[in-house]
mmCIF file of C-alpha atoms in Angstrom:
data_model
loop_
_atom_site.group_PDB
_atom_site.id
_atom_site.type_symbol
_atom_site.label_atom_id
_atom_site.label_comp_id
_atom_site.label_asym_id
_atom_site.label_seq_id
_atom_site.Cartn_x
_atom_site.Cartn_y
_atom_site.Cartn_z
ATOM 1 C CA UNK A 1 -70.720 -65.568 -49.159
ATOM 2 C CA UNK A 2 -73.519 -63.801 -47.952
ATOM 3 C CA UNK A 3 -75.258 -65.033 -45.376
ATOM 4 C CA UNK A 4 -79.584 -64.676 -44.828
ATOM 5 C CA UNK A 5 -81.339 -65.578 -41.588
ATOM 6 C CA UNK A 6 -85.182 -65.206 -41.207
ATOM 7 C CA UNK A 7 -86.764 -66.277 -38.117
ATOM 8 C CA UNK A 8 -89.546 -65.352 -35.957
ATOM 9 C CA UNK A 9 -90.034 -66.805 -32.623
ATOM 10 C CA UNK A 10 -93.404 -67.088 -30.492
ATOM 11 C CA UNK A 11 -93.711 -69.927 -27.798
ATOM 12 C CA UNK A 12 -91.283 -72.656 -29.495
ATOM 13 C CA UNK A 13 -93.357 -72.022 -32.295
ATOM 14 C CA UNK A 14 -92.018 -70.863 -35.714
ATOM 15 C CA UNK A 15 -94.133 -69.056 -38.156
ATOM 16 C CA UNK A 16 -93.324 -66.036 -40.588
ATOM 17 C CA UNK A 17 -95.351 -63.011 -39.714
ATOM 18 C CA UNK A 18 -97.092 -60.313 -42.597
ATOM 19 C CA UNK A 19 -94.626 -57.620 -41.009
ATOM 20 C CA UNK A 20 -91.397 -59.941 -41.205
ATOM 21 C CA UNK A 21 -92.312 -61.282 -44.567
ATOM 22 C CA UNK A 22 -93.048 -57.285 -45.715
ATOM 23 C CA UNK A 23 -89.553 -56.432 -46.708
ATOM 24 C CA UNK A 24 -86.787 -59.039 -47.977
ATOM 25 C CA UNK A 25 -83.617 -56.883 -48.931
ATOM 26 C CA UNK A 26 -82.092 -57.637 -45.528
ATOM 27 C CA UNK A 27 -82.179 -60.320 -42.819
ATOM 28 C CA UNK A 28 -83.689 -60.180 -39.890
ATOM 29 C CA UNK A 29 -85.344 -61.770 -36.571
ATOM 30 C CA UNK A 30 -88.078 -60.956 -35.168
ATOM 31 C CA UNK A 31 -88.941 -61.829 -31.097
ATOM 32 C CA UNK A 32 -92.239 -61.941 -28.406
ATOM 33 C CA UNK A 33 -90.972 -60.784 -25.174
ATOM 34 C CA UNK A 34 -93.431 -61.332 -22.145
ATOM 35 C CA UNK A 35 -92.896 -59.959 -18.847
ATOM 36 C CA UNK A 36 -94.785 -61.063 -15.658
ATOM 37 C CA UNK A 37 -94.664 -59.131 -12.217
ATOM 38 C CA UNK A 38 -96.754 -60.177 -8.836
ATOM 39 C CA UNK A 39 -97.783 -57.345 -6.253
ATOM 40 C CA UNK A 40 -99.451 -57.953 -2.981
ATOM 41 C CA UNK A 41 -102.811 -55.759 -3.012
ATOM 42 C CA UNK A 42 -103.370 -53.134 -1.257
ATOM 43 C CA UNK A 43 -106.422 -51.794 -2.063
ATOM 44 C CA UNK A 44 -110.131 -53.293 -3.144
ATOM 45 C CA UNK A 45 -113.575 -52.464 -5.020
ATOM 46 C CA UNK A 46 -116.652 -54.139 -4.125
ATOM 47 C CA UNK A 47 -120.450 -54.666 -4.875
ATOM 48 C CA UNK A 48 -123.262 -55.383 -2.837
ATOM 49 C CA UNK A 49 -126.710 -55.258 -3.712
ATOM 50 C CA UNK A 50 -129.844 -55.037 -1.470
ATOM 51 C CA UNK A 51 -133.173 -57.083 -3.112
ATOM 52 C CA UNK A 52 -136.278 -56.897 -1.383
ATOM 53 C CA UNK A 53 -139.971 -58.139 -3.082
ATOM 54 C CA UNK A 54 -143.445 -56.315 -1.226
ATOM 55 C CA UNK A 55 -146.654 -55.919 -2.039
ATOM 56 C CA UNK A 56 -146.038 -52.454 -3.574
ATOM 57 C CA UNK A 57 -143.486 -50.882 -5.464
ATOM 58 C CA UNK A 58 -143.253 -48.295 -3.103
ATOM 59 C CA UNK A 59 -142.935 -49.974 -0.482
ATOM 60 C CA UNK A 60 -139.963 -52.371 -2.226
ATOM 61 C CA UNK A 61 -138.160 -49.413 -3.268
ATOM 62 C CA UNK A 62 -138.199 -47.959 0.624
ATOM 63 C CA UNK A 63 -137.089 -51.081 1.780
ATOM 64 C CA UNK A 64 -134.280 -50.749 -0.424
ATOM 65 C CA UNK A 65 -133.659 -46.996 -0.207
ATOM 66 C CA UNK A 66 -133.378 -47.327 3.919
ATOM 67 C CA UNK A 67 -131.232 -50.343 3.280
ATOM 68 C CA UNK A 68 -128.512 -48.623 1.106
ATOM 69 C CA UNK A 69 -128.963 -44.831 2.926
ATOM 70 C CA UNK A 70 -127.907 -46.998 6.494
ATOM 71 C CA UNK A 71 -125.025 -48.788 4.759
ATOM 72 C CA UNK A 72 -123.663 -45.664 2.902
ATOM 73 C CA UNK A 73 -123.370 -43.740 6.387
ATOM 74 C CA UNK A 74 -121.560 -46.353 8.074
ATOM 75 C CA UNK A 75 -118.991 -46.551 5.125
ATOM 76 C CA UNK A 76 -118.841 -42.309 5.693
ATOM 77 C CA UNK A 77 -118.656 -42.423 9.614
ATOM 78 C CA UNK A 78 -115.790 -44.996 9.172
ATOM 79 C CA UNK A 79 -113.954 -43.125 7.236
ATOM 80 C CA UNK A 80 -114.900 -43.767 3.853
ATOM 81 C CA UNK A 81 -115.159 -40.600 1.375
ATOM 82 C CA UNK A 82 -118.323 -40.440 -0.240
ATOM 83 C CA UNK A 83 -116.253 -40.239 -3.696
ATOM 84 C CA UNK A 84 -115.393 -43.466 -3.199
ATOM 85 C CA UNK A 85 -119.234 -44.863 -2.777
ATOM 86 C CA UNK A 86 -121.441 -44.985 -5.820
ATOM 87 C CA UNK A 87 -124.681 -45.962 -5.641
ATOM 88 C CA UNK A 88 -126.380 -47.517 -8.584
ATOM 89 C CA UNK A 89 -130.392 -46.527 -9.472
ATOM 90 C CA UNK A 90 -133.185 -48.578 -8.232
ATOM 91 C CA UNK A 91 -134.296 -51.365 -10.293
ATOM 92 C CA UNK A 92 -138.085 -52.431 -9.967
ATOM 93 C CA UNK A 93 -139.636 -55.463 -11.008
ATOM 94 C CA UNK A 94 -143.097 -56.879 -10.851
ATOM 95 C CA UNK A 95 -143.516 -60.314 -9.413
ATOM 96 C CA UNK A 96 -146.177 -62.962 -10.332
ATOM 97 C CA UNK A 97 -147.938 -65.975 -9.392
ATOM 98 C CA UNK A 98 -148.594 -68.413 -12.764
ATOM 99 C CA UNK A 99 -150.764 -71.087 -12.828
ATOM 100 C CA UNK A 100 -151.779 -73.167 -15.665
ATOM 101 C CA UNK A 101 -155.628 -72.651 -15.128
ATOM 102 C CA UNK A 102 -155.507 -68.416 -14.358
ATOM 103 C CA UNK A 103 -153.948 -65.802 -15.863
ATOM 104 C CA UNK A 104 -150.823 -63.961 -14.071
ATOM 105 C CA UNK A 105 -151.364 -62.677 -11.412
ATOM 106 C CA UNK A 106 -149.676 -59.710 -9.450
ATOM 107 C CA UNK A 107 -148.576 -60.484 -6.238
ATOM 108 C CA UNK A 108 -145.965 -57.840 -5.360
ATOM 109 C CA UNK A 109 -142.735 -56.064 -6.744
ATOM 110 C CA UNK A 110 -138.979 -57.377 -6.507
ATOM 111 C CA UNK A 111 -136.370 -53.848 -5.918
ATOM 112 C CA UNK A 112 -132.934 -53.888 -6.485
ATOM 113 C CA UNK A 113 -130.507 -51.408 -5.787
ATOM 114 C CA UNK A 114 -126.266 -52.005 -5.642
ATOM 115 C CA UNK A 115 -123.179 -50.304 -4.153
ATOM 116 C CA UNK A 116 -120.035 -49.791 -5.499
ATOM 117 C CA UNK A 117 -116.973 -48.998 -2.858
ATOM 118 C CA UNK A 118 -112.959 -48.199 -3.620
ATOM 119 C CA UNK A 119 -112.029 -50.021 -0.094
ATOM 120 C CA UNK A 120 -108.216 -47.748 0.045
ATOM 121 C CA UNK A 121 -107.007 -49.745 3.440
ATOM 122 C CA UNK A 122 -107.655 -53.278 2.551
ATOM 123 C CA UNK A 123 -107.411 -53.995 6.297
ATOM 124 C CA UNK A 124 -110.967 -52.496 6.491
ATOM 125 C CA UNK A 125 -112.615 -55.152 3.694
ATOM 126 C CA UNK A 126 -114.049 -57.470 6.013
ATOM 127 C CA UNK A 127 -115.421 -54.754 8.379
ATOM 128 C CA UNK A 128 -117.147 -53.649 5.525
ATOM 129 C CA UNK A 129 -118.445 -56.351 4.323
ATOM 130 C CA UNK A 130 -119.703 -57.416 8.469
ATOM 131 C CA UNK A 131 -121.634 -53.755 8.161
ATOM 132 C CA UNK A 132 -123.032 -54.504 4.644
ATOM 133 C CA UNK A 133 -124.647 -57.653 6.080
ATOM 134 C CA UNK A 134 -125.824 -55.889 9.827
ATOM 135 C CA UNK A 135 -127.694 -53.003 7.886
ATOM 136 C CA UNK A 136 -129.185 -55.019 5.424
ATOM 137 C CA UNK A 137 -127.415 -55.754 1.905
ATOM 138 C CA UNK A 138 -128.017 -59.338 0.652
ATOM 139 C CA UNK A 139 -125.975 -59.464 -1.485
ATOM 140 C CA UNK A 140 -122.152 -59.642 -2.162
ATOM 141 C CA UNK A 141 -121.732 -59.812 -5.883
ATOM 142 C CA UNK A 142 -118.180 -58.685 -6.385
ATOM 143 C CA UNK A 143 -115.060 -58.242 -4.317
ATOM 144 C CA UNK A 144 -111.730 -56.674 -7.213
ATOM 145 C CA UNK A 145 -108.385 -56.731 -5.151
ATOM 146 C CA UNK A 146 -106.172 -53.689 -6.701
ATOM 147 C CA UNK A 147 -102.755 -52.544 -6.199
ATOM 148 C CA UNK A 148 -102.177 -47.857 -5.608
ATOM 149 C CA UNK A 149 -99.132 -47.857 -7.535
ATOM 150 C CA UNK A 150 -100.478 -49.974 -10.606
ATOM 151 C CA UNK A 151 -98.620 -48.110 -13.217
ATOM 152 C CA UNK A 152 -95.299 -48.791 -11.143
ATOM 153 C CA UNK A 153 -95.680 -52.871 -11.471
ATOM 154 C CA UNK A 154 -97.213 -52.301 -14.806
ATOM 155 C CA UNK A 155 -93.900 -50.501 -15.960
ATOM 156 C CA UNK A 156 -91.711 -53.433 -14.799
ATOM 157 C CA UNK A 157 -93.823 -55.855 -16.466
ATOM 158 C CA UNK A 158 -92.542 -53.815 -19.609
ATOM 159 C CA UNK A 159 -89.200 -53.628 -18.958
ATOM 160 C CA UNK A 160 -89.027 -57.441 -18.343
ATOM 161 C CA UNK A 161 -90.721 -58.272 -22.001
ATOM 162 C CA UNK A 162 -88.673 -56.309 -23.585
ATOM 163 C CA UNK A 163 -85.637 -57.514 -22.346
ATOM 164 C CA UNK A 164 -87.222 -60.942 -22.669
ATOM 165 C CA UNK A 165 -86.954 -60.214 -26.554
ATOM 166 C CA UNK A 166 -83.785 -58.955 -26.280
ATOM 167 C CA UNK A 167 -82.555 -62.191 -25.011
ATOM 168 C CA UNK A 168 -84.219 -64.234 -27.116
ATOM 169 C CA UNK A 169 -82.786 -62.466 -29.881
ATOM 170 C CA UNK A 170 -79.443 -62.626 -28.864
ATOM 171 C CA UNK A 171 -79.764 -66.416 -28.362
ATOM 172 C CA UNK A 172 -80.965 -66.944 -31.417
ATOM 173 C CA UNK A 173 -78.749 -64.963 -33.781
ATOM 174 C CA UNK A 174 -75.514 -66.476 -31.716
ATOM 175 C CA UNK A 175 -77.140 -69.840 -32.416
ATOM 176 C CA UNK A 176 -77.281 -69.345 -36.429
ATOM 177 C CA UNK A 177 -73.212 -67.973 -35.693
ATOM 178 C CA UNK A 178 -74.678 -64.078 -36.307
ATOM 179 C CA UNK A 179 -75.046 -60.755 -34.587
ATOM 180 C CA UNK A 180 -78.268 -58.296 -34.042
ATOM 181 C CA UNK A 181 -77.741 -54.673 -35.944
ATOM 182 C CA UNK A 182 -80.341 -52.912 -34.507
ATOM 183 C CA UNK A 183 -84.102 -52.846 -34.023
ATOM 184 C CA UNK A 184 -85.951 -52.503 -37.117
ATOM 185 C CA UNK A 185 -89.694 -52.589 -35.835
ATOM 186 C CA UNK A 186 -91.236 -52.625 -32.617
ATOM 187 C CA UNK A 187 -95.201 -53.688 -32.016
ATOM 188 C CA UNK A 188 -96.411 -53.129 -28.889
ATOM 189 C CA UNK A 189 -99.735 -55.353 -27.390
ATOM 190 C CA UNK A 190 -102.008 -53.577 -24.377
ATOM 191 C CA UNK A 191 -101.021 -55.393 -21.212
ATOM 192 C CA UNK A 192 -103.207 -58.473 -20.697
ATOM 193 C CA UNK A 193 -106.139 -58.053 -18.116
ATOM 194 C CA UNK A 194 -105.325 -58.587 -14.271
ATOM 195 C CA UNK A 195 -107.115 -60.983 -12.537
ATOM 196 C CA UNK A 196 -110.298 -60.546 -10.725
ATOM 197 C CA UNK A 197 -111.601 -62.552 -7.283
ATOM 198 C CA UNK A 198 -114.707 -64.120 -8.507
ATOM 199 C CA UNK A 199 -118.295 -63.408 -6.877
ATOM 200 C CA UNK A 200 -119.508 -64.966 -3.444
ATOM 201 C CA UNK A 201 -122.516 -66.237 -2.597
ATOM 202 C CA UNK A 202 -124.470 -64.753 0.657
ATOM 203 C CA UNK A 203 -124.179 -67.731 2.289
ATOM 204 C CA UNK A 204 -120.711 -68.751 1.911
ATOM 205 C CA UNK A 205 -117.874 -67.902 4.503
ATOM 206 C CA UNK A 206 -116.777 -64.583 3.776
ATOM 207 C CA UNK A 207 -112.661 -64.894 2.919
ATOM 208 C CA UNK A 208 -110.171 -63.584 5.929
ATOM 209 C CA UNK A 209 -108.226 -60.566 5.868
ATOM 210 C CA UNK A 210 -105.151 -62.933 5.700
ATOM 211 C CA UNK A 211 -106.376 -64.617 2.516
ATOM 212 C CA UNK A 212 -106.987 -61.472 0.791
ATOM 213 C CA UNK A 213 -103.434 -59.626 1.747
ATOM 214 C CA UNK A 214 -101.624 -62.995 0.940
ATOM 215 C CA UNK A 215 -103.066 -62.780 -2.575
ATOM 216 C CA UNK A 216 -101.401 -61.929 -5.511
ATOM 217 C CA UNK A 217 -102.586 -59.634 -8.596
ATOM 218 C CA UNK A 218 -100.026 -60.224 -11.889
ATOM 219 C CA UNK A 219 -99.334 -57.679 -13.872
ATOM 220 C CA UNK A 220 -98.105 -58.994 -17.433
ATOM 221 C CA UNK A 221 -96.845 -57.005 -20.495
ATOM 222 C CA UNK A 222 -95.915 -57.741 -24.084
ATOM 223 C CA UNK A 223 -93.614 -56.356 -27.124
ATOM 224 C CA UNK A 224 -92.599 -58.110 -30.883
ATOM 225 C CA UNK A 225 -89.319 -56.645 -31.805
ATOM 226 C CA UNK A 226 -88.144 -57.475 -35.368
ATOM 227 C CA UNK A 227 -84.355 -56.930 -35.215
ATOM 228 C CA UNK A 228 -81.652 -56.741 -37.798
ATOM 229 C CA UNK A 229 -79.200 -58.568 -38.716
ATOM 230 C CA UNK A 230 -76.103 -58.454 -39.523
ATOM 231 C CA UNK A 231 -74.898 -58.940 -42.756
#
């Protein structure tokens, strides 16, 4: 007697997918391998801004400019290449004082201006940061812990969903007393964003080095297999 399994598995949940349910001449089983790898970080990307407000919008944009220009020769003199420093354009805004009995009225001009720095010896973060704050940025708005060999942990993350939905396929067709013949399709899903430290106020403790070499970026990966079986 011939014998006909269909079965797709996702989470403990079973469904029938438009690919699985394209073509019924043979059976088949199709599979969602995940993979998950942690790395320690060794490298990091923040942004700081600088905000002043003065009576002029020169004046706020010097404020700003001297603000940056001291903070971006620091990074340089400490090592930092200037490739790895990218400093945004100014942003000016006028500033006004409303009543309910007068109409607007200008009282200065609010500048803005942020920095961008690939921190490559994650040691150095929190110096950094201590010279952002001595030479006048105000503003820590985004600290990104990374990992130099990315594609390395990336690849492993691979490797482990697909042999994720190897094994589940092998449990499965042993289950229903069955073999796999082969791979018939293979979908592949972009790897699933890596997490991100979240922004810090100005006024909040600043994290240690400890905490941010103790952390842990995942790396995660994902592949739908539809297998053959056999007969």
């Amino acid at each position: 007697m011939k014998k006909t399994l269909l079965a797709v598995c996702f989470g403990g949940a079973t469904l029938l997918s438009p690919l699985a349910m394209a073509d019924d001449n043979f059976p088949r089983l199709e599979t969602i391998g995940v993979g998950e790898v942690t790395a320690q970080p060794d490298m990091a990307m923040f942004t700081v801004a600088v905000e002043e407000t003065r009576k002029s919008a020169q004046e706020a944009k010097q404020a700003v400019d001297k603000a940056v220009t001291a903070f971006m020769d620091r990074l340089q003199k400490s090592g930092v290449k200037r490739a790895d420093i990218e400093s945004a354009n100014i942003y000016l805004h006028p500033q006004y004082h409303r009543s309910n009995d007068n109409p607007p009225e200008l009282v200065g001009y609010q500048a803005t201006r942020q920095v961008t720095v690939m921190v490559r010896d994650l040691d150095k973060l929190n110096t950094y940061l201590d010279n952002a704050l001595g030479d006048g940025i105000n503003h820590i708005q985004n600290i990104e812990l990374k990992v130099s060999d990315a594609e390395k942990y990336q690849e492993q993350a691979r490797q482990a969903a697909i042999k994720d939905a190897k094994s589940k396929a092998k449990s499965l067709a042993k289950g229903f007393d069955t073999d796999i013949d082969g791979v018939w399709n293979i979908r592949y899903f972009d790897p699933m964003p890596r997490p991100v430290m979240g922004r810090m106020a100005m006024d909040a403790a600043v994290e240690t080095k400890a905490t941010y070499q103790d952390a842990e970026i995942t790396f995660r990966d994902r592949v739908e297999v539809v297998f053959r079986l056999e007969n």
